[in-house]
Coordinates of C-alpha atoms and ligand atoms in Angstrom, one line a residue:
X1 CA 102.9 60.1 96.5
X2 CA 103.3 63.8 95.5
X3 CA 101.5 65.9 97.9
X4 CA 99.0 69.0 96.9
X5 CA 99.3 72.7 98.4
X6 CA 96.4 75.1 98.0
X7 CA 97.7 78.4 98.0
X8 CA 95.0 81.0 98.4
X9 CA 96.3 84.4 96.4
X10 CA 98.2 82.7 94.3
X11 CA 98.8 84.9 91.7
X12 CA 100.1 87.4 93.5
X13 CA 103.4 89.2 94.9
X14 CA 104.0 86.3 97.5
X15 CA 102.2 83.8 96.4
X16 CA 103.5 83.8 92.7
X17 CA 106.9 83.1 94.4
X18 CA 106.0 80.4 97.0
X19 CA 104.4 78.4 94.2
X20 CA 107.4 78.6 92.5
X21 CA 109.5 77.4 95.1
X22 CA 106.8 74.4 96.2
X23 CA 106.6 73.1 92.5
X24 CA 110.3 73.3 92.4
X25 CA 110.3 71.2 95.8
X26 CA 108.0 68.7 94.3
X27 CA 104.8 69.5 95.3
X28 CA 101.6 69.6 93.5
X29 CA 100.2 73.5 93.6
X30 CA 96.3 74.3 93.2
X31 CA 96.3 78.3 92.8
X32 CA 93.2 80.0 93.6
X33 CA 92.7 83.9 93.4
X34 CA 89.7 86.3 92.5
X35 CA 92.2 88.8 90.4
X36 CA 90.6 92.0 92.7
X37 CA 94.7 93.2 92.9
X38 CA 96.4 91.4 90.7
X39 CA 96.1 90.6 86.8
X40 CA 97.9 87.6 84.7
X41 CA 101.0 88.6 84.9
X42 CA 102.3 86.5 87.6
X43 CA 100.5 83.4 87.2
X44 CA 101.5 83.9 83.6
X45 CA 105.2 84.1 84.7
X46 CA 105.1 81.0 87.4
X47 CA 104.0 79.0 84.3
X48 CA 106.6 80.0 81.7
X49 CA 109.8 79.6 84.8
X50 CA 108.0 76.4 85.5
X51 CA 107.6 75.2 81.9
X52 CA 104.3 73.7 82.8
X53 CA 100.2 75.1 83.1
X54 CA 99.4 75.0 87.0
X55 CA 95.7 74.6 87.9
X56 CA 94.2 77.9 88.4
X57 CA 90.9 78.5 90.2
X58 CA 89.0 81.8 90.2
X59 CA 87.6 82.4 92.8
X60 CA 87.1 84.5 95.8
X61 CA 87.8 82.9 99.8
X62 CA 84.5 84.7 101.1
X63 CA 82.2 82.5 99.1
X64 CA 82.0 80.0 101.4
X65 CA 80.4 77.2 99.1
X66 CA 83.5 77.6 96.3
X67 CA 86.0 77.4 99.4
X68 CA 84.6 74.2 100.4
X69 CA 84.3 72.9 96.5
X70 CA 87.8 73.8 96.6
X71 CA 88.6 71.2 99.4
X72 CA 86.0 68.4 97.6
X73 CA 87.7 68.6 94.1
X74 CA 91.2 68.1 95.0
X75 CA 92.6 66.2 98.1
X76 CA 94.9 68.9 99.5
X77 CA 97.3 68.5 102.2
X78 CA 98.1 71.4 103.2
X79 CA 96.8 74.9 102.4
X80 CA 99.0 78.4 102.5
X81 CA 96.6 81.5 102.7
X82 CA 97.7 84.6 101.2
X83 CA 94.0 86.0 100.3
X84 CA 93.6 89.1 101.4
X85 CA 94.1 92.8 101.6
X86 CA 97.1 94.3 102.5
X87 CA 97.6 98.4 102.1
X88 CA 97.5 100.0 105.8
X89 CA 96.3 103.2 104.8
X90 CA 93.1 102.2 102.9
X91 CA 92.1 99.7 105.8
X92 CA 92.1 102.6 107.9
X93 CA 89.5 104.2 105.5
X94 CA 88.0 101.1 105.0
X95 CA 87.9 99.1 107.9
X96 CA 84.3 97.2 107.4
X97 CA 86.1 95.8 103.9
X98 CA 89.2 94.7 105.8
X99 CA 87.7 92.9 108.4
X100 CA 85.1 91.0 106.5
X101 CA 87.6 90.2 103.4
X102 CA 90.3 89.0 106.0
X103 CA 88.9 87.6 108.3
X104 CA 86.0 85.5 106.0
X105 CA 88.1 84.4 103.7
X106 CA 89.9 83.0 106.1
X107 CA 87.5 81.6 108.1
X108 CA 86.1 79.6 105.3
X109 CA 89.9 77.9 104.6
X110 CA 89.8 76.8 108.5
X111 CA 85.8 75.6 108.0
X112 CA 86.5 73.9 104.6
X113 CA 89.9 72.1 106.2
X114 CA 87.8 71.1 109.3
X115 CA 85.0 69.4 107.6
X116 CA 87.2 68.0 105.1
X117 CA 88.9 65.4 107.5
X118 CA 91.7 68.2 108.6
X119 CA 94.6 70.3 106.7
X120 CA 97.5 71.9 107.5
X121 CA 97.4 75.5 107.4
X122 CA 100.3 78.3 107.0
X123 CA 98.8 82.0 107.6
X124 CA 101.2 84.7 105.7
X125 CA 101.4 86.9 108.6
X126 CA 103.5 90.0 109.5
X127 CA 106.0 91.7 111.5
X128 CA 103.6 94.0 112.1
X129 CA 102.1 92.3 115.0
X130 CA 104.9 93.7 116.5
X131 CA 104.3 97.3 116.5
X132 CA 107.0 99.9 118.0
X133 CA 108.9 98.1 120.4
X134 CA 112.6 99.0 122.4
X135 CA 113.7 95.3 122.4
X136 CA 115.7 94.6 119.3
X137 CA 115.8 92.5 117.4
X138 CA 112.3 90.5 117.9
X139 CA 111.9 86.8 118.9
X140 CA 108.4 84.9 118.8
X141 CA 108.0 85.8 122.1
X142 CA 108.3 89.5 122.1
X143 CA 105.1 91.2 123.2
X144 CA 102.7 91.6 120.3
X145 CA 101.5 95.4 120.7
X146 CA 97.6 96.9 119.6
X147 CA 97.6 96.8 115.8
X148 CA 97.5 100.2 114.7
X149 CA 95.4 99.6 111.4
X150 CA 93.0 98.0 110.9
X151 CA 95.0 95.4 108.7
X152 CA 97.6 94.9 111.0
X153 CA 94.5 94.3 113.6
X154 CA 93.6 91.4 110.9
X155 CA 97.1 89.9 111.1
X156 CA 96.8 89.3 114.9
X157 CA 92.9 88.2 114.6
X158 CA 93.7 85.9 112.4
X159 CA 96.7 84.3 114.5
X160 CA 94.4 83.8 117.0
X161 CA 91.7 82.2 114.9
X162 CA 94.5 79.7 113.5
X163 CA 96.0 79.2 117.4
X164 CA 92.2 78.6 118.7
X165 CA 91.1 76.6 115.9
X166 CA 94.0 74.0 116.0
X167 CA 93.3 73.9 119.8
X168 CA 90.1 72.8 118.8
X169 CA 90.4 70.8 115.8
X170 CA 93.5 68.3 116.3
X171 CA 93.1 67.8 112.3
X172 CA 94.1 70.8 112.1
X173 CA 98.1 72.2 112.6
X174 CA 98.6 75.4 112.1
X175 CA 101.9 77.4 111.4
X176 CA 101.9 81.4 111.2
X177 CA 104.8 82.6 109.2
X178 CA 105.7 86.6 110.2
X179 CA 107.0 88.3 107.9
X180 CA 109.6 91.3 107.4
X181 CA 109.5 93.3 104.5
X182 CA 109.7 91.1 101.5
X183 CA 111.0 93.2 98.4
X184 CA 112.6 92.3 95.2
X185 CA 112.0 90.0 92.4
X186 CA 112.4 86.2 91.1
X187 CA 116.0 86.1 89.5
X188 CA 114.1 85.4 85.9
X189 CA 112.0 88.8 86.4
X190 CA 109.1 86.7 84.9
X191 CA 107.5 87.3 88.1
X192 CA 107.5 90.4 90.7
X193 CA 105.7 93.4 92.7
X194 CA 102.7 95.0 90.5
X195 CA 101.5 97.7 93.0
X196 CA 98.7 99.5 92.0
X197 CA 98.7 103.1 91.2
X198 CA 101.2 105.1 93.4
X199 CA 103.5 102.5 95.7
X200 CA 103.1 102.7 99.5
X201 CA 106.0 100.4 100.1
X202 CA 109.6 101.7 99.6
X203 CA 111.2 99.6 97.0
X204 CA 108.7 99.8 94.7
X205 CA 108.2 103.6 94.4
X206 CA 112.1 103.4 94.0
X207 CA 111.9 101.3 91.4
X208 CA 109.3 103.5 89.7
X209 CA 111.9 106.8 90.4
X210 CA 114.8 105.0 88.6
X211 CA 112.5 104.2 85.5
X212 CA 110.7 108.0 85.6
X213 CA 107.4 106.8 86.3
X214 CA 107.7 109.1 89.7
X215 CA 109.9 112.0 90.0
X216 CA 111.6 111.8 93.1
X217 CA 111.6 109.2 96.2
X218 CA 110.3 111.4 99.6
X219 CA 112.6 110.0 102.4
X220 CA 109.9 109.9 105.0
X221 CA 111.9 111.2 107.6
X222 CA 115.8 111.4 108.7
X223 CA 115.2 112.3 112.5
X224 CA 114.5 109.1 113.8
X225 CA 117.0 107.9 116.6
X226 CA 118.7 105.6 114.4
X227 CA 122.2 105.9 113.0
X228 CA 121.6 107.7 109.8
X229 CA 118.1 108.9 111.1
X230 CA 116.4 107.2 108.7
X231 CA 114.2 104.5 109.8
X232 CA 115.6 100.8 109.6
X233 CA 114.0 97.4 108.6
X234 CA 115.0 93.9 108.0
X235 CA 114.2 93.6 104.1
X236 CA 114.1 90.2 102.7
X237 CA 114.7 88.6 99.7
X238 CA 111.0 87.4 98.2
X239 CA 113.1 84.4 96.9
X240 CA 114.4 83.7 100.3
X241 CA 110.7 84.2 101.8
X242 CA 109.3 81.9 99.5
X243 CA 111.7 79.2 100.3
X244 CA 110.3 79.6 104.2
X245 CA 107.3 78.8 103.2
X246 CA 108.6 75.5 101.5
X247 CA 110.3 74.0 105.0
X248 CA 107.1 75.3 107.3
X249 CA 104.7 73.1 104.8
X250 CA 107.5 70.0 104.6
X251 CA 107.7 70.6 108.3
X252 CA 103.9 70.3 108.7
X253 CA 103.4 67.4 106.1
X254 CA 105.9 65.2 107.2
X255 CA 104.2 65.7 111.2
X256 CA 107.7 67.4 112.6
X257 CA 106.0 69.8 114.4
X258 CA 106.5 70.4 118.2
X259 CA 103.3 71.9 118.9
X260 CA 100.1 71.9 116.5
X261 CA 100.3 75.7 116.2
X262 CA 103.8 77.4 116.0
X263 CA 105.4 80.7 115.0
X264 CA 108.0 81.4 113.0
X265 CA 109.8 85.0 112.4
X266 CA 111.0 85.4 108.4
X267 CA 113.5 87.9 108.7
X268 CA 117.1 88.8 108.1
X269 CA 118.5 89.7 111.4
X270 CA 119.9 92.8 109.4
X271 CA 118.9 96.2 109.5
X272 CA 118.6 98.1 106.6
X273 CA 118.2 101.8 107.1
X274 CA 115.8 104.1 104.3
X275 CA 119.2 105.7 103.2
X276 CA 121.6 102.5 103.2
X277 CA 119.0 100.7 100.8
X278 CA 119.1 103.9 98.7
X279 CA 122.6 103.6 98.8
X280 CA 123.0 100.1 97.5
X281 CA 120.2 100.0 94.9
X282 CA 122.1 103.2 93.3
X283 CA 125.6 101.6 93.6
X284 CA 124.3 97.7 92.5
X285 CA 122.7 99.3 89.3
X286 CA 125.1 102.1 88.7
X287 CA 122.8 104.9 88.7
X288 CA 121.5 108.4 90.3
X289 CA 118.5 108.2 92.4
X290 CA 116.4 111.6 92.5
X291 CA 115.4 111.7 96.2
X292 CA 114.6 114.3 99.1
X293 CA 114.1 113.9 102.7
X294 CA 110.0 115.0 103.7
X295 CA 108.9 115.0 107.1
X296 CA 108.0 111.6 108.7
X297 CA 105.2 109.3 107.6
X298 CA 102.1 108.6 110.4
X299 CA 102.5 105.2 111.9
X300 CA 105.8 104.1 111.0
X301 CA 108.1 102.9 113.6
X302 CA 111.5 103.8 114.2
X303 CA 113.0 100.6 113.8
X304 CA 112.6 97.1 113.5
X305 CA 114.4 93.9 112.5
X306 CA 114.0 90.1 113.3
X307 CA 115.7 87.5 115.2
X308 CA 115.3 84.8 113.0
X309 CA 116.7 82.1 115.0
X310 CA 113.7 80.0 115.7
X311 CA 113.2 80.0 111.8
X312 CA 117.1 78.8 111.0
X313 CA 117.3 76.5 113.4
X314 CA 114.1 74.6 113.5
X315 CA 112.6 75.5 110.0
X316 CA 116.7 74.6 108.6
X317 CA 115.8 77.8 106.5
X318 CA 118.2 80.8 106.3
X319 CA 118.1 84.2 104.4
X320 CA 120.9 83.8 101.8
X321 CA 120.9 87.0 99.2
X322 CA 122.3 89.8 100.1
X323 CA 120.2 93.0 99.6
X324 CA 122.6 93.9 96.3
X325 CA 121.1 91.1 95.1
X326 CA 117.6 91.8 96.0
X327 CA 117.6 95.1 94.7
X328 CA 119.5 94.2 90.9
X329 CA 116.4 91.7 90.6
X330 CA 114.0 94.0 91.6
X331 CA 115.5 96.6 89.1
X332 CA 115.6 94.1 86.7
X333 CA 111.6 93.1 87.1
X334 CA 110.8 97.0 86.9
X335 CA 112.7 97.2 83.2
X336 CA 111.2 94.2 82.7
X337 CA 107.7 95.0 83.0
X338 CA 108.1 98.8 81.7
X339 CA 109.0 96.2 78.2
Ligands
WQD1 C1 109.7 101.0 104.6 C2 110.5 102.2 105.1 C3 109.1 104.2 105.3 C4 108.0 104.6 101.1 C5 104.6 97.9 105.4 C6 103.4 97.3 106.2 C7 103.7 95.9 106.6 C8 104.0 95.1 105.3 C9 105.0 95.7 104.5 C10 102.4 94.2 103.8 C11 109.7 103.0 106.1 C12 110.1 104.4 104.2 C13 108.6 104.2 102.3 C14 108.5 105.9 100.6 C15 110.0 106.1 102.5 N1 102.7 95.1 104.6 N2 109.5 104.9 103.0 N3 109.5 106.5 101.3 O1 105.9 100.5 106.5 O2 107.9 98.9 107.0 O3 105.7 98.0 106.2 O4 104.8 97.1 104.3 O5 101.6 93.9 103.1 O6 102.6 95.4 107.3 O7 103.2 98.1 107.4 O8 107.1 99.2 104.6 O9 108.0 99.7 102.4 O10 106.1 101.1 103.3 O11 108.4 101.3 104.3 O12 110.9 106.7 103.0 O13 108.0 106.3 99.6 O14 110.6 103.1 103.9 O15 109.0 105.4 106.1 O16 110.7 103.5 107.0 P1 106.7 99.2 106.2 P2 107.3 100.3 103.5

């Protein structure tokens, strides 16, 4: 019998992608969202790659009663959250809003799975658990450092919730996925990034330079103690990501795991400096980038890249495009949606 996957945010970035890659898989996807950062688009876009209409659900994670109808209308075996809030900066302005978004929301997943006879759950963490660390690349068991937002504090909190409630609740396995920084597009570009206003994230505002919607890229410093001096991360293919989150749920359905709660890094194992991903998106779509190098950005770190190991040799998952192929899709989803 086909098996059902909630995912929580479907319609967005991530979550547009992974339902993608579960229906292709042969699961059954229920997507629920409450639109607050994302508009059609997507879902639209999953639907037309798919060829089929996927049940859609508005609603919001932090009404508790609509979470739990959720779990009594359709019997689902496993749930992938991606509800939340995710810019740093405005969660350091905002920090009440963070916390009660990301952390109720999912609280409610792990209350409706616990009452409904158990689920398993995958939480769409982040390397950012991490923080600024010497030892490169990172493992699972590299020392998670004080979040420095407060949504990278939410990340962590709600690692712990998910490691505590399995503990708990043996209905209940839990897998937290961490991941890098996902950029690009599905190969189609029915389906991508829709930032709002002015990008925080790198590839994005390049994308938005290439088109003219922004005037020049700011290289947010080339000082750091790197090679280049631009800061380097391990920047993954959102295709590749998705597929992740197909062998963690397989992996949790089919009762593989070793432990009821496990961690897995979604990386790479490549870094990528500012200026080498500059370099290739210019030379993989033959064109000029207006950039200029503008004095660090608060809070980044130097440098950071995974050691995905764990993930390729007990998920059986591996990051397979190259970042030339990353960036001609996510150039191609940028003239896409500028149609
Ligand atoms: C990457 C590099 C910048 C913009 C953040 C979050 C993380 C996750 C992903 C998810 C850095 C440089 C950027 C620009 C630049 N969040 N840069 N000019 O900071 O590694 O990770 O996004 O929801 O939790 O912390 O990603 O894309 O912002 O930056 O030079 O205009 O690009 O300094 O070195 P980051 P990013």
């Amino acid at each position: 019998m086909k098996k059902t996957v909630l995912v929580s945010g479907g319609a967005g970035f991530i979550g547009s992608h992974v339902t993608v890659e579960l229906t292709n898989a042969g699961y059954d996807v229920v997507i629920a969202d409450n639109f607050s950062n994302c508009d059609m688009t997507n879902y639209k876009g999953v639907c037309q790659i798919l060829g089929k209409e996927l049940p859609l659900i508005k609603m919001d994670f932090c009404d508790a009663a609509a979470t739990d109808k959720l779990f009594t209308d359709y019997k689902i075996d496993a749930v992938i959250h991606f509800a939340a809030f995710k810019a740093v900066g405005e969660s350091v302005a905002e920090p009440i809003k963070y916390y009660k978004n990301n952390l109720d929301s999912f609280l409610n997943v792990l209350e409706a799975a616990r009452t409904h006879g158990g689920c398993n759950v995958l939480f769409s963490s982040s390397a950012t658990v991490y923080g600024e660390t010497d030892v490169l690349p990172v493992t699972e068991q590299s020392p998670r450092q004080p979040a420095t937002s407060p949504y990278g504090n939410t990340k962590q909190m709600c690692e712990d919730i998910l490691r505590d409630t399995v503990k708990a609740f043996p209905q209940i396995k839990g897998i937290a996925l961490r991941y890098f920084n996902p950029i690009g597009a599905h190969p189609s570009a029915l389906i991508g990034e829709l930032p709002n206003g002015v990008p925080n994230n790198l590839v994005p505002f390049i994308t938005q330079t290439a088109i003219g919607k922004r005037e020049c890229l700011s290289i947010f410093g080339n000082d750091y103690p790197t090679p280049d001096g631009t800061c380097q991360r391990d920047y993954i293919d959102i295709v590749d990501l998705a597929k992740a989150h197909v062998c963690a749920v397989t992996r949790m359905i089919d009762g593989k795991m070793d432990e009821s709660y496990e961690i897995f890094n979604v990386g790479t194992g490549r870094p990528v400096s500012v200026l080498e991903l500059v370099n290739a998106f210019e030379k993989v779509n033959g064109l000029k980038l207006n950039y200029k190098f503008t004095p660090r950005r608060p809070g980044d770190v130097t440098a950071i890249w995974a050691d995905p190991t764990r993930a390729n040799e007990v998920l059986g998952w591996k990051a397979e495009r190259t970042v030339e192929e990353t960036l001609a899709a996510a150039w191609a989803w940028e003239k896409a949606i500028a149609k």
